[in-house]
CSV table of C-alpha atoms in Angstrom, one decimal:
chain,number,residue,atom,x,y,z
A,144,MET,CA,-6.1,-23.9,13.8
A,145,LYS,CA,-3.6,-26.4,15.2
A,146,GLY,CA,-3.5,-27.4,11.4
A,147,ILE,CA,-3.4,-23.7,9.8
A,148,ARG,CA,0.2,-23.4,13.1
A,149,LYS,CA,1.7,-26.7,11.5
A,150,SER,CA,1.1,-25.4,7.9
A,151,ILE,CA,2.6,-22.3,9.0
A,152,LYS,CA,5.4,-24.3,10.5
A,153,ALA,CA,6.3,-26.0,7.8
A,154,LEU,CA,6.2,-23.0,5.6
A,155,LEU,CA,8.7,-21.2,7.0
A,156,TRP,CA,11.2,-24.2,7.6
A,157,THR,CA,10.5,-24.5,3.8
A,158,PHE,CA,11.7,-20.8,3.0
A,159,ILE,CA,15.0,-21.2,6.1
A,160,ILE,CA,15.8,-24.0,4.1
A,161,LEU,CA,15.6,-22.3,0.7
A,162,PHE,CA,17.2,-19.6,2.2
A,163,VAL,CA,20.4,-21.5,3.4
A,164,VAL,CA,20.3,-22.9,0.1
A,165,LEU,CA,20.4,-20.1,-2.1
A,166,ALA,CA,23.1,-18.3,-0.1
A,167,GLY,CA,25.7,-21.2,0.0
A,168,TYR,CA,25.1,-21.4,-3.8
A,169,THR,CA,25.9,-17.6,-3.9
A,170,ALA,CA,28.8,-18.1,-1.7
A,171,TYR,CA,30.2,-21.0,-3.9
A,172,THR,CA,30.0,-19.1,-6.9
A,173,VAL,CA,31.2,-16.0,-5.7
A,174,THR,CA,34.5,-18.3,-4.7
A,175,VAL,CA,34.5,-20.3,-7.8
A,176,ASN,CA,33.6,-17.5,-10.6
A,177,GLY,CA,34.2,-14.2,-8.7
A,178,SER,CA,37.7,-13.4,-10.8
A,179,THR,CA,35.7,-14.1,-14.0
A,180,TRP,CA,32.9,-12.1,-13.2
A,181,PHE,CA,35.4,-9.0,-12.3
A,182,ILE,CA,37.4,-9.4,-15.2
A,183,SER,CA,34.2,-9.0,-17.3
A,184,SER,CA,33.8,-5.8,-19.6
A,185,TYR,CA,30.3,-5.9,-18.4
A,186,ASN,CA,31.5,-5.0,-14.9
A,187,PRO,CA,30.8,-1.5,-14.6
A,188,ARG,CA,33.2,-0.5,-11.3
A,189,LEU,CA,36.1,-1.4,-13.7
A,190,ALA,CA,35.3,1.7,-16.1
A,191,ASN,CA,34.3,3.8,-13.1
A,192,GLN,CA,37.7,3.2,-11.0
A,193,LYS,CA,39.6,3.9,-14.1
A,194,GLN,CA,38.3,7.4,-14.2
A,195,ASN,CA,39.3,7.9,-10.7
A,196,VAL,CA,42.5,5.9,-10.3
A,197,VAL,CA,45.8,6.0,-12.1
A,198,ALA,CA,46.7,1.9,-12.5
A,199,GLY,CA,49.7,0.8,-10.9
A,200,SER,CA,52.8,-0.7,-13.1
A,201,ILE,CA,52.9,-4.5,-14.1
A,202,LEU,CA,56.6,-5.7,-13.4
A,203,ASP,CA,58.4,-8.3,-14.8
A,204,ARG,CA,60.3,-10.6,-11.8
A,205,ASN,CA,63.7,-8.4,-12.2
A,206,TYR,CA,61.3,-4.9,-11.7
A,207,ILE,CA,61.6,-3.9,-15.3
A,208,VAL,CA,58.3,-2.2,-16.6
A,209,LEU,CA,56.4,-4.0,-18.7
A,210,ALA,CA,53.5,-1.4,-18.2
A,211,LYS,CA,52.6,2.1,-16.3
A,212,SER,CA,50.8,5.1,-16.5
A,213,ASP,CA,52.1,8.4,-17.5
A,214,GLU,CA,50.8,11.7,-16.4
A,215,PRO,CA,47.2,11.8,-17.8
A,216,GLY,CA,46.6,8.4,-17.0
A,217,GLU,CA,47.2,6.6,-20.3
A,218,ARG,CA,49.0,3.2,-20.3
A,219,ASP,CA,52.4,3.0,-21.7
A,220,TYR,CA,54.4,-0.2,-22.6
A,221,HIS,CA,57.8,-1.5,-22.9
A,222,PRO,CA,59.5,-0.2,-25.2
A,223,ASN,CA,60.9,-2.5,-27.1
A,224,SER,CA,58.3,-4.4,-29.7
A,225,THR,CA,59.5,-7.8,-29.6
A,226,THR,CA,59.1,-7.7,-25.9
A,227,ARG,CA,55.9,-6.1,-25.8
A,228,LYS,CA,54.4,-8.9,-28.2
A,229,ALA,CA,56.5,-11.6,-26.5
A,230,VAL,CA,55.1,-10.7,-22.9
A,231,SER,CA,51.3,-9.5,-23.9
A,232,HIS,CA,49.0,-12.6,-23.1
A,233,VAL,CA,50.6,-12.5,-19.7
A,234,VAL,CA,50.4,-8.5,-19.7
A,235,GLY,CA,47.0,-7.9,-21.7
A,236,ASP,CA,45.2,-4.5,-22.7
A,237,PRO,CA,44.0,-1.7,-22.0
A,238,TYR,CA,40.6,-2.1,-23.5
A,239,GLY,CA,40.4,-5.8,-21.8
A,240,LEU,CA,40.2,-7.4,-25.3
A,241,ALA,CA,42.5,-10.1,-24.3
A,242,ALA,CA,40.7,-11.0,-20.5
A,243,THR,CA,43.4,-13.0,-19.4
A,244,GLY,CA,46.3,-10.9,-19.2
A,245,VAL,CA,47.4,-9.0,-16.1
A,246,GLU,CA,45.7,-5.7,-16.9
A,247,SER,CA,42.4,-7.7,-16.8
A,248,PHE,CA,42.3,-10.0,-14.3
A,249,HIS,CA,44.7,-8.1,-11.4
A,250,ALA,CA,42.7,-5.5,-12.5
A,251,LYS,CA,41.5,-5.5,-8.4
A,252,TYR,CA,45.6,-4.8,-7.4
A,253,LEU,CA,46.0,-2.4,-10.6
A,254,LEU,CA,43.2,-0.3,-9.7
A,255,GLY,CA,43.3,-0.2,-5.7
A,256,PHE,CA,40.1,-2.6,-5.5
A,257,GLU,CA,42.4,-4.2,-3.0
A,258,GLY,CA,44.4,-1.5,-0.6
A,259,ASN,CA,43.0,-1.8,2.3
A,260,VAL,CA,41.5,1.6,4.0
A,261,PHE,CA,44.1,3.0,5.6
A,262,GLU,CA,45.8,3.2,2.5
A,263,ARG,CA,43.2,4.6,1.0
A,264,LEU,CA,43.2,7.7,3.6
A,265,TYR,CA,46.7,7.9,3.1
A,266,GLN,CA,46.2,8.8,-0.8
A,267,SER,CA,43.3,10.6,-0.3
A,268,ILE,CA,45.1,13.0,1.8
A,269,VAL,CA,48.7,13.2,-0.1
A,270,MET,CA,47.8,12.3,-3.4
A,271,GLU,CA,45.7,14.6,-5.9
A,272,LYS,CA,44.4,11.2,-7.3
A,273,ARG,CA,44.1,7.8,-6.3
A,274,VAL,CA,47.2,5.6,-7.2
A,275,GLY,CA,46.4,1.7,-8.3
A,276,GLU,CA,48.9,-0.9,-6.7
A,277,ASN,CA,52.1,-2.4,-8.9
A,278,VAL,CA,51.6,-6.3,-10.0
A,279,THR,CA,55.4,-8.1,-10.3
A,280,THR,CA,55.3,-10.9,-12.5
A,281,THR,CA,57.1,-14.7,-12.5
A,282,LEU,CA,58.1,-13.6,-15.8
A,283,ASP,CA,61.7,-13.0,-17.0
A,284,SER,CA,60.8,-10.2,-19.7
A,285,ALA,CA,64.6,-11.2,-21.3
A,286,LEU,CA,63.7,-15.0,-21.7
A,287,CYS,CA,60.4,-14.4,-22.8
A,288,LYS,CA,61.6,-12.0,-25.7
A,289,TYR,CA,63.9,-14.6,-26.8
A,290,ALA,CA,61.8,-17.8,-26.8
A,291,TYR,CA,59.5,-15.6,-28.8
A,292,GLU,CA,62.3,-14.9,-31.4
A,293,GLN,CA,62.7,-18.7,-31.6
A,294,LEU,CA,59.6,-19.2,-32.8
A,295,LYS,CA,60.8,-16.9,-35.9
A,296,GLY,CA,56.9,-15.7,-36.3
A,297,LYS,CA,55.5,-19.6,-36.4
A,298,ASN,CA,52.0,-20.2,-34.4
A,299,GLY,CA,52.5,-21.9,-31.4
A,300,ALA,CA,53.6,-21.3,-27.5
A,301,VAL,CA,56.5,-22.0,-25.0
A,302,VAL,CA,56.3,-21.7,-21.3
A,303,VAL,CA,59.2,-22.5,-18.8
A,304,MET,CA,58.6,-23.0,-15.1
A,305,ASN,CA,60.2,-23.8,-12.0
A,306,TYR,CA,58.7,-27.1,-11.2
A,307,HIS,CA,59.2,-26.4,-7.2
A,308,THR,CA,57.5,-23.4,-6.8
A,309,GLY,CA,55.1,-23.5,-10.1
A,310,GLU,CA,56.3,-20.0,-10.7
A,311,ILE,CA,56.6,-19.3,-14.3
A,312,LEU,CA,59.2,-17.9,-15.6
A,313,CYS,CA,58.5,-17.6,-19.7
A,314,SER,CA,55.2,-17.9,-21.4
A,315,VAL,CA,54.5,-16.5,-24.7
A,316,SER,CA,52.4,-17.4,-27.2
A,317,SER,CA,53.4,-16.4,-31.2
A,318,PRO,CA,52.1,-13.9,-33.1
A,319,GLY,CA,51.8,-11.6,-29.8
A,320,TYR,CA,49.8,-8.6,-29.9
A,321,ASP,CA,51.1,-4.8,-29.8
A,322,PRO,CA,49.3,-3.3,-26.6
A,323,THR,CA,50.1,0.2,-27.9
A,324,ASN,CA,48.2,-0.3,-31.4
A,325,MET,CA,44.8,-1.8,-29.7
A,326,ASP,CA,43.1,-0.5,-33.0
A,327,ALA,CA,44.4,-3.3,-35.3
A,328,TYR,CA,42.9,-6.1,-33.0
A,329,ARG,CA,39.6,-4.7,-32.2
A,330,ASN,CA,37.5,-6.6,-34.7
A,331,LEU,CA,39.1,-9.9,-33.4
A,332,SER,CA,38.2,-12.3,-30.6
A,333,ASP,CA,40.1,-14.4,-28.1
A,334,ASP,CA,37.2,-17.1,-29.0
A,335,ASP,CA,38.9,-17.0,-32.7
A,336,ALA,CA,41.6,-20.5,-31.9
A,337,GLY,CA,43.3,-18.4,-34.5
A,338,SER,CA,43.8,-14.8,-33.1
A,339,PRO,CA,46.6,-13.0,-31.5
A,340,LEU,CA,44.5,-12.2,-29.0
A,341,VAL,CA,44.6,-15.7,-27.7
A,342,ASN,CA,47.3,-17.0,-25.2
A,343,ARG,CA,47.8,-19.9,-26.9
A,344,VAL,CA,50.0,-21.1,-23.7
A,345,THR,CA,46.8,-21.8,-21.3
A,346,MET,CA,43.7,-21.3,-23.9
A,347,GLY,CA,45.0,-23.3,-27.1
A,348,ARG,CA,43.9,-26.5,-27.0
A,349,TYR,CA,46.5,-28.8,-29.0
A,350,THR,CA,46.1,-32.4,-30.3
A,351,PRO,CA,49.3,-33.7,-28.3
A,352,GLY,CA,50.3,-36.6,-30.4
A,353,SER,CA,53.2,-38.2,-28.5
A,354,VAL,CA,54.0,-36.4,-25.6
A,355,PHE,CA,50.8,-38.0,-24.4
A,356,LYS,CA,52.9,-41.2,-24.4
A,357,THR,CA,54.5,-39.9,-21.1
A,358,VAL,CA,50.9,-40.0,-19.7
A,359,THR,CA,50.2,-43.8,-20.9
A,360,LEU,CA,53.9,-44.2,-19.5
A,361,ALA,CA,53.0,-42.9,-16.2
A,362,ALA,CA,50.0,-45.5,-16.1
A,363,VAL,CA,52.3,-48.5,-16.4
A,364,LEU,CA,54.6,-47.2,-13.4
A,365,LYS,CA,51.7,-46.7,-11.1
A,366,TYR,CA,48.9,-48.9,-12.0
A,367,LYS,CA,50.2,-51.8,-13.9
A,368,PRO,CA,54.3,-52.2,-13.2
A,369,GLU,CA,54.4,-55.7,-14.3
A,370,LEU,CA,54.1,-54.8,-17.8
A,371,LEU,CA,57.8,-53.5,-17.3
A,372,ASN,CA,58.9,-57.2,-17.6
A,373,LYS,CA,57.0,-57.4,-21.1
A,374,THR,CA,58.3,-56.5,-24.9
A,375,TYR,CA,56.5,-55.7,-27.2
A,376,SER,CA,57.0,-56.3,-31.3
A,377,CYS,CA,56.7,-53.6,-34.1
A,378,SER,CA,56.0,-54.5,-37.9
A,379,GLY,CA,55.5,-51.0,-38.5
A,380,SER,CA,51.8,-51.1,-38.8
A,381,MET,CA,49.5,-53.1,-36.7
A,382,ASP,CA,45.7,-54.1,-37.9
A,383,MET,CA,42.8,-53.5,-36.3
A,384,ASP,CA,38.9,-52.6,-37.2
A,385,ASP,CA,39.3,-52.6,-40.4
A,386,SER,CA,42.2,-50.3,-40.2
A,387,ALA,CA,45.7,-50.1,-38.8
A,388,ILE,CA,47.7,-48.3,-36.1
A,389,THR,CA,50.8,-47.7,-38.0
A,390,CYS,CA,54.4,-46.2,-36.7
A,391,ALA,CA,55.7,-42.6,-38.3
A,392,GLY,CA,57.4,-43.2,-41.7
A,393,LYS,CA,56.2,-47.0,-41.6
A,394,SER,CA,59.3,-47.4,-39.2
A,395,LYS,CA,59.6,-51.3,-38.2
A,396,HIS,CA,60.9,-51.0,-34.8
A,397,GLY,CA,61.0,-54.9,-33.8
A,398,GLU,CA,61.3,-56.5,-30.4
A,399,GLN,CA,61.1,-53.6,-27.6
A,400,THR,CA,61.2,-52.9,-24.3
A,401,ILE,CA,59.1,-50.2,-22.5
A,402,GLU,CA,61.6,-48.0,-22.3
A,403,GLU,CA,62.4,-48.6,-26.0
A,404,ALA,CA,59.2,-47.8,-27.3
A,405,TYR,CA,59.0,-44.9,-25.2
A,406,CYS,CA,63.0,-43.7,-26.9
A,407,ASN,CA,61.6,-44.8,-30.0
A,408,SER,CA,58.0,-43.0,-29.9
A,409,CYS,CA,56.5,-46.4,-31.4
A,410,ASN,CA,52.4,-45.7,-32.0
A,411,VAL,CA,52.1,-49.9,-32.5
A,412,ALA,CA,54.0,-50.8,-29.0
A,413,PHE,CA,52.0,-48.2,-27.4
A,414,ALA,CA,48.7,-49.2,-28.5
A,415,LYS,CA,49.5,-52.7,-27.1
A,416,ILE,CA,50.0,-51.3,-23.8
A,417,ALA,CA,46.7,-49.4,-23.9
A,418,LEU,CA,45.0,-52.7,-24.8
A,419,ASP,CA,47.0,-54.2,-21.6
A,420,LEU,CA,46.4,-51.5,-19.5
A,421,GLY,CA,42.5,-50.7,-20.5
A,422,ARG,CA,40.2,-48.4,-21.2
A,423,ASP,CA,39.6,-47.1,-17.0
A,424,THR,CA,43.4,-46.7,-16.1
A,425,VAL,CA,44.1,-44.8,-19.0
A,426,LYS,CA,41.5,-42.2,-18.8
A,427,ARG,CA,42.0,-42.3,-14.8
A,428,MET,CA,45.9,-41.1,-15.3
A,429,ALA,CA,45.1,-38.5,-17.6
A,430,GLU,CA,42.6,-37.3,-15.4
A,431,GLU,CA,45.0,-37.3,-12.3
A,432,PHE,CA,47.5,-35.2,-14.2
A,433,GLY,CA,44.9,-33.0,-15.0
A,434,PHE,CA,42.7,-33.5,-17.8
A,435,ASN,CA,39.1,-32.6,-18.3
A,436,GLU,CA,39.9,-30.3,-15.5
A,437,GLU,CA,39.0,-26.5,-16.4
A,438,TYR,CA,41.4,-24.5,-14.0
A,439,LEU,CA,41.1,-21.2,-12.9
A,440,PHE,CA,43.9,-20.9,-10.3
A,441,SER,CA,44.8,-17.5,-7.9
A,442,ASP,CA,47.2,-16.2,-10.7
A,443,LEU,CA,45.7,-17.3,-14.1
A,444,ILE,CA,42.9,-18.8,-15.6
A,445,ALA,CA,43.9,-22.2,-17.7
A,446,TYR,CA,41.2,-23.8,-20.1
A,447,ARG,CA,40.5,-27.9,-20.0
A,448,SER,CA,42.8,-30.2,-21.8
A,449,GLY,CA,40.7,-32.8,-22.8
A,450,TYR,CA,40.7,-36.8,-22.9
A,451,GLU,CA,37.9,-39.1,-24.2
A,452,SER,CA,38.3,-42.7,-24.9
A,453,SER,CA,35.7,-44.4,-27.0
A,454,GLY,CA,34.3,-48.4,-27.0
A,455,LYS,CA,36.1,-48.6,-29.7
A,456,ASP,CA,39.3,-50.3,-29.9
A,457,LEU,CA,41.3,-48.4,-32.7
A,458,ASP,CA,39.9,-45.2,-31.4
A,459,PHE,CA,41.0,-46.1,-28.1
A,460,CYS,CA,44.4,-47.2,-29.2
A,461,TRP,CA,45.2,-44.0,-30.7
A,462,SER,CA,43.7,-42.1,-27.6
A,463,ALA,CA,46.4,-43.8,-25.6
A,464,ILE,CA,48.8,-42.4,-28.3
A,465,GLY,CA,47.8,-38.4,-28.1
A,466,GLN,CA,45.2,-38.9,-31.1
A,467,TYR,CA,41.7,-39.3,-31.5
A,468,LYS,CA,40.1,-36.6,-29.5
A,469,ASP,CA,42.4,-35.7,-27.2
A,470,THR,CA,43.4,-32.0,-26.9
A,471,ALA,CA,46.1,-30.5,-24.0
A,472,THR,CA,47.3,-26.6,-23.9
A,473,PRO,CA,51.1,-26.5,-23.4
A,474,LEU,CA,50.6,-25.5,-19.8
A,475,GLN,CA,49.0,-28.7,-19.1
A,476,MET,CA,51.7,-30.5,-21.0
A,477,CYS,CA,54.4,-28.2,-19.2
A,478,MET,CA,53.0,-29.5,-16.1
A,479,VAL,CA,52.9,-33.3,-16.3
A,480,ALA,CA,56.5,-32.6,-17.0
A,481,ALA,CA,57.1,-30.7,-13.9
A,482,ALA,CA,55.1,-33.5,-11.5
A,483,ILE,CA,57.6,-35.8,-12.7
A,484,ALA,CA,60.8,-33.3,-12.2
A,485,ASN,CA,59.3,-32.6,-9.3
A,486,ASP,CA,58.9,-36.2,-7.4
A,487,GLY,CA,55.4,-36.7,-8.7
A,488,VAL,CA,54.2,-34.0,-7.0
A,489,MET,CA,52.3,-30.9,-9.3
A,490,MET,CA,52.2,-27.5,-8.3
A,491,GLU,CA,49.8,-24.4,-8.7
A,492,PRO,CA,51.1,-22.4,-11.8
A,493,LYS,CA,52.0,-18.9,-10.2
A,494,LEU,CA,52.1,-15.5,-12.3
A,495,VAL,CA,52.2,-13.1,-9.8
A,496,LYS,CA,55.4,-12.7,-7.5
A,497,SER,CA,54.0,-9.5,-5.3
A,498,ILE,CA,51.8,-7.1,-5.1
A,499,VAL,CA,53.6,-3.5,-4.3
A,500,ASN,CA,51.8,-0.2,-3.4
A,501,ALA,CA,52.3,3.0,-3.8
A,502,ARG,CA,54.6,3.7,-0.5
A,503,GLY,CA,57.2,0.7,-1.7
A,504,TYR,CA,55.6,-1.8,0.5
A,505,GLU,CA,55.8,-4.8,-0.4
A,506,TYR,CA,53.3,-7.6,0.3
A,507,ASN,CA,50.8,-11.1,-1.2
A,508,LYS,CA,54.2,-12.3,-2.3
A,509,LEU,CA,54.2,-15.8,-4.2
A,510,SER,CA,53.7,-18.2,-1.4
A,511,PRO,CA,54.4,-22.0,-3.6
A,512,LYS,CA,51.4,-24.1,-3.3
A,513,GLN,CA,50.7,-27.9,-3.9
A,514,LEU,CA,47.6,-28.6,-6.3
A,515,LYS,CA,48.0,-32.8,-6.0
A,516,ASN,CA,50.3,-35.3,-5.9
A,517,VAL,CA,49.9,-37.4,-9.2
A,518,LEU,CA,53.1,-39.9,-8.5
A,519,SER,CA,54.7,-41.5,-5.8
A,520,ALA,CA,58.5,-40.7,-5.7
A,521,GLU,CA,59.4,-44.2,-6.5
A,522,SER,CA,57.1,-43.9,-9.8
A,523,ALA,CA,58.3,-40.2,-10.7
A,524,ALA,CA,61.9,-41.5,-10.4
A,525,ALA,CA,61.2,-44.4,-12.6
A,526,LEU,CA,59.3,-42.1,-15.3
A,527,ARG,CA,62.3,-39.1,-14.9
A,528,GLU,CA,64.7,-42.3,-16.1
A,529,TYR,CA,62.5,-42.8,-19.2
A,530,MET,CA,62.5,-39.6,-20.1
A,531,ILE,CA,65.9,-38.8,-19.6
A,532,SER,CA,67.0,-42.2,-21.8
A,533,ALA,CA,64.5,-40.2,-24.6
A,534,VAL,CA,66.5,-37.4,-24.7
A,535,GLU,CA,69.9,-39.3,-24.5
A,536,ASP,CA,69.5,-41.8,-26.6
A,537,GLY,CA,65.6,-41.1,-28.4
A,538,LEU,CA,64.1,-38.3,-30.9
A,539,GLY,CA,64.6,-35.9,-28.0
A,540,GLY,CA,68.3,-35.4,-28.5
A,541,ARG,CA,68.3,-31.7,-30.0
A,542,ALA,CA,66.8,-30.8,-26.4
A,543,ALA,CA,69.9,-31.8,-24.7
A,544,VAL,CA,72.0,-28.8,-22.9
A,545,LYS,CA,75.5,-29.9,-22.3
A,546,GLY,CA,76.3,-30.4,-18.6
A,547,TYR,CA,73.1,-30.6,-17.4
A,548,THR,CA,70.7,-33.7,-17.0
A,549,VAL,CA,67.4,-33.4,-19.3
A,550,GLY,CA,64.6,-35.2,-19.9
A,551,GLY,CA,61.9,-35.0,-22.2
A,552,LYS,CA,59.7,-36.3,-25.1
A,553,THR,CA,58.8,-35.3,-28.6
A,554,GLY,CA,55.6,-35.5,-30.4
A,555,SER,CA,54.3,-34.5,-34.1
A,556,ALA,CA,50.8,-34.7,-33.6
A,557,GLU,CA,48.2,-35.2,-37.1
A,558,VAL,CA,45.8,-33.1,-37.3
A,559,ALA,CA,43.8,-33.9,-40.5
A,560,ASP,CA,43.5,-36.6,-42.6
A,561,ASP,CA,45.6,-34.6,-45.6
A,562,LYS,CA,49.2,-36.0,-45.2
A,563,SER,CA,50.5,-32.4,-46.8
A,564,ILE,CA,49.4,-30.7,-43.8
A,565,GLU,CA,51.8,-30.6,-41.4
A,566,THR,CA,51.8,-31.9,-38.2
A,567,HIS,CA,52.1,-30.1,-34.8
A,568,ALA,CA,55.6,-30.2,-33.6
A,569,TRP,CA,55.2,-30.4,-29.4
A,570,TYR,CA,58.1,-31.1,-26.7
A,571,HIS,CA,57.8,-31.2,-23.2
A,572,GLY,CA,60.4,-31.9,-20.5
A,573,PHE,CA,62.9,-30.6,-17.6
A,574,VAL,CA,66.3,-30.4,-16.1
A,575,TYR,CA,66.7,-32.1,-13.6
A,576,ASP,CA,69.0,-30.2,-11.2
A,577,ASP,CA,67.7,-28.8,-8.0
A,578,LYS,CA,69.4,-25.5,-8.7
A,579,SER,CA,68.0,-25.0,-11.7
A,580,PRO,CA,64.5,-27.4,-11.1
A,581,LEU,CA,62.9,-26.0,-14.8
A,582,ALA,CA,60.2,-27.8,-16.8
A,583,VAL,CA,59.3,-26.7,-20.7
A,584,ALA,CA,56.6,-27.1,-23.4
A,585,VAL,CA,56.4,-26.0,-26.7
A,586,VAL,CA,54.2,-26.4,-29.6
A,587,VAL,CA,54.8,-25.1,-33.3
A,588,GLU,CA,51.6,-25.3,-34.9
A,589,HIS,CA,52.0,-27.3,-38.3
A,590,GLY,CA,55.7,-27.2,-37.7
A,591,GLY,CA,56.3,-30.7,-38.6
A,592,SER,CA,58.1,-33.3,-36.5
A,593,GLY,CA,59.0,-32.7,-32.9
A,594,GLY,CA,62.3,-34.1,-32.7
A,595,ARG,CA,63.4,-31.5,-35.6
A,596,VAL,CA,61.7,-28.2,-34.6
A,597,ALA,CA,60.1,-28.1,-30.8
A,598,ALA,CA,63.2,-29.8,-29.5
A,599,PRO,CA,66.0,-27.8,-30.3
A,600,ILE,CA,63.3,-24.7,-29.3
A,601,ALA,CA,63.0,-26.0,-26.0
A,602,GLY,CA,67.3,-26.9,-25.8
A,603,SER,CA,68.0,-23.4,-26.9
A,604,VAL,CA,64.8,-21.5,-24.4
A,605,ILE,CA,66.3,-23.7,-21.1
A,606,LYS,CA,70.4,-23.0,-22.5
A,607,LYS,CA,69.3,-19.3,-22.1
A,608,ALA,CA,67.1,-19.8,-18.3
A,609,LEU,CA,70.3,-20.8,-17.4
A,610,GLU,CA,72.6,-18.8,-18.7
A,611,LEU,CA,70.1,-16.2,-16.7
A,612,GLY,CA,70.8,-17.7,-13.5
A,613,TYR,CA,67.4,-20.1,-13.1
């Protein structure tokens, strides 16, 4: 009997432990994946709620209506077609085809899931049909429309954020889609990289090219600042592993400091810098900036930007230059520039300014949140100066805005061995000004030169943001 009691007790403890593990895992997965599950098209609660609740409105930061419900409960969107397309990926669509938009991702507010018991009781007494809450976004729709027009119909993305608060002022993906005519997109998927449903700001994973040199330079400042005293020679190419690292146009930059190599966007010099840094150091810096991490923020989902090193010197050097298997979303590269401008502190991107209930009460107001501390203030300050030099004296000159201190880096990312296929044009940077703390990233697919194509777009969008008072 004694042995049987011991066995029962052991079995009981086993069940208790398994229950605790299961409960813990359930709590963890609900916390981590709850928003993803909620917005799923397979969630029957959403469809049921849409029948019983008039969905709330989606507004820009100036309370301009981007989407609202008419009397029968159908969704109406901004009357200007360009504005509709410019904000389409943030706003979303009534059918959830683009599941990362506010229409789906924040349906818990729009459809009244988050309203408290007293609010529901109030509505049931005074209203014929319950009304959801309004979501006020951080976007400026006028700035988004302007940025969309600057892309001139080309595939690409523009994102602008306040680097002190993380507020996203502009998030534009081209081509946009028209939420008033979703029948045209029903056979498309946001899993298709070429689809208009893809939000290229958060989902577009592009080869970053030379904008990644900012990350490699950050590794020098943080981990091996002694390299700043070295010079690096460039004769246009460097033979490695039966191949070569070459500079664009086979430019021969000669003997350079690291600052000059960054301004010149010299591939040969940065290949040598990478070898001096070592594989682990470059990868560590990339991951500290957020590469190899999938983000589920409170307001949005950001796809994983990837950095992968290699045991082969040639591939490793290309990876430190932003080629090889590197990928980056425009939001990621904007966050990199923002952290540098913000004394090394990376803020969580914010897309919701506040929630407003049916009685006009505003709550859930934006609260800036520090995501991580990437660099010391001293290292960030030094890196800022390099980026400012790259605009004032280097290839980023077309991003300059008169009367403001602008820093940034251009990139022309090769995406095919076929040289007839144009490179992706990149720019990321910032305005260094406490009153106008703006960070920006631009990518134009197959646009060609970052300096000639992406930098002017960034400069004009930043100028427009400043004119609007940001």
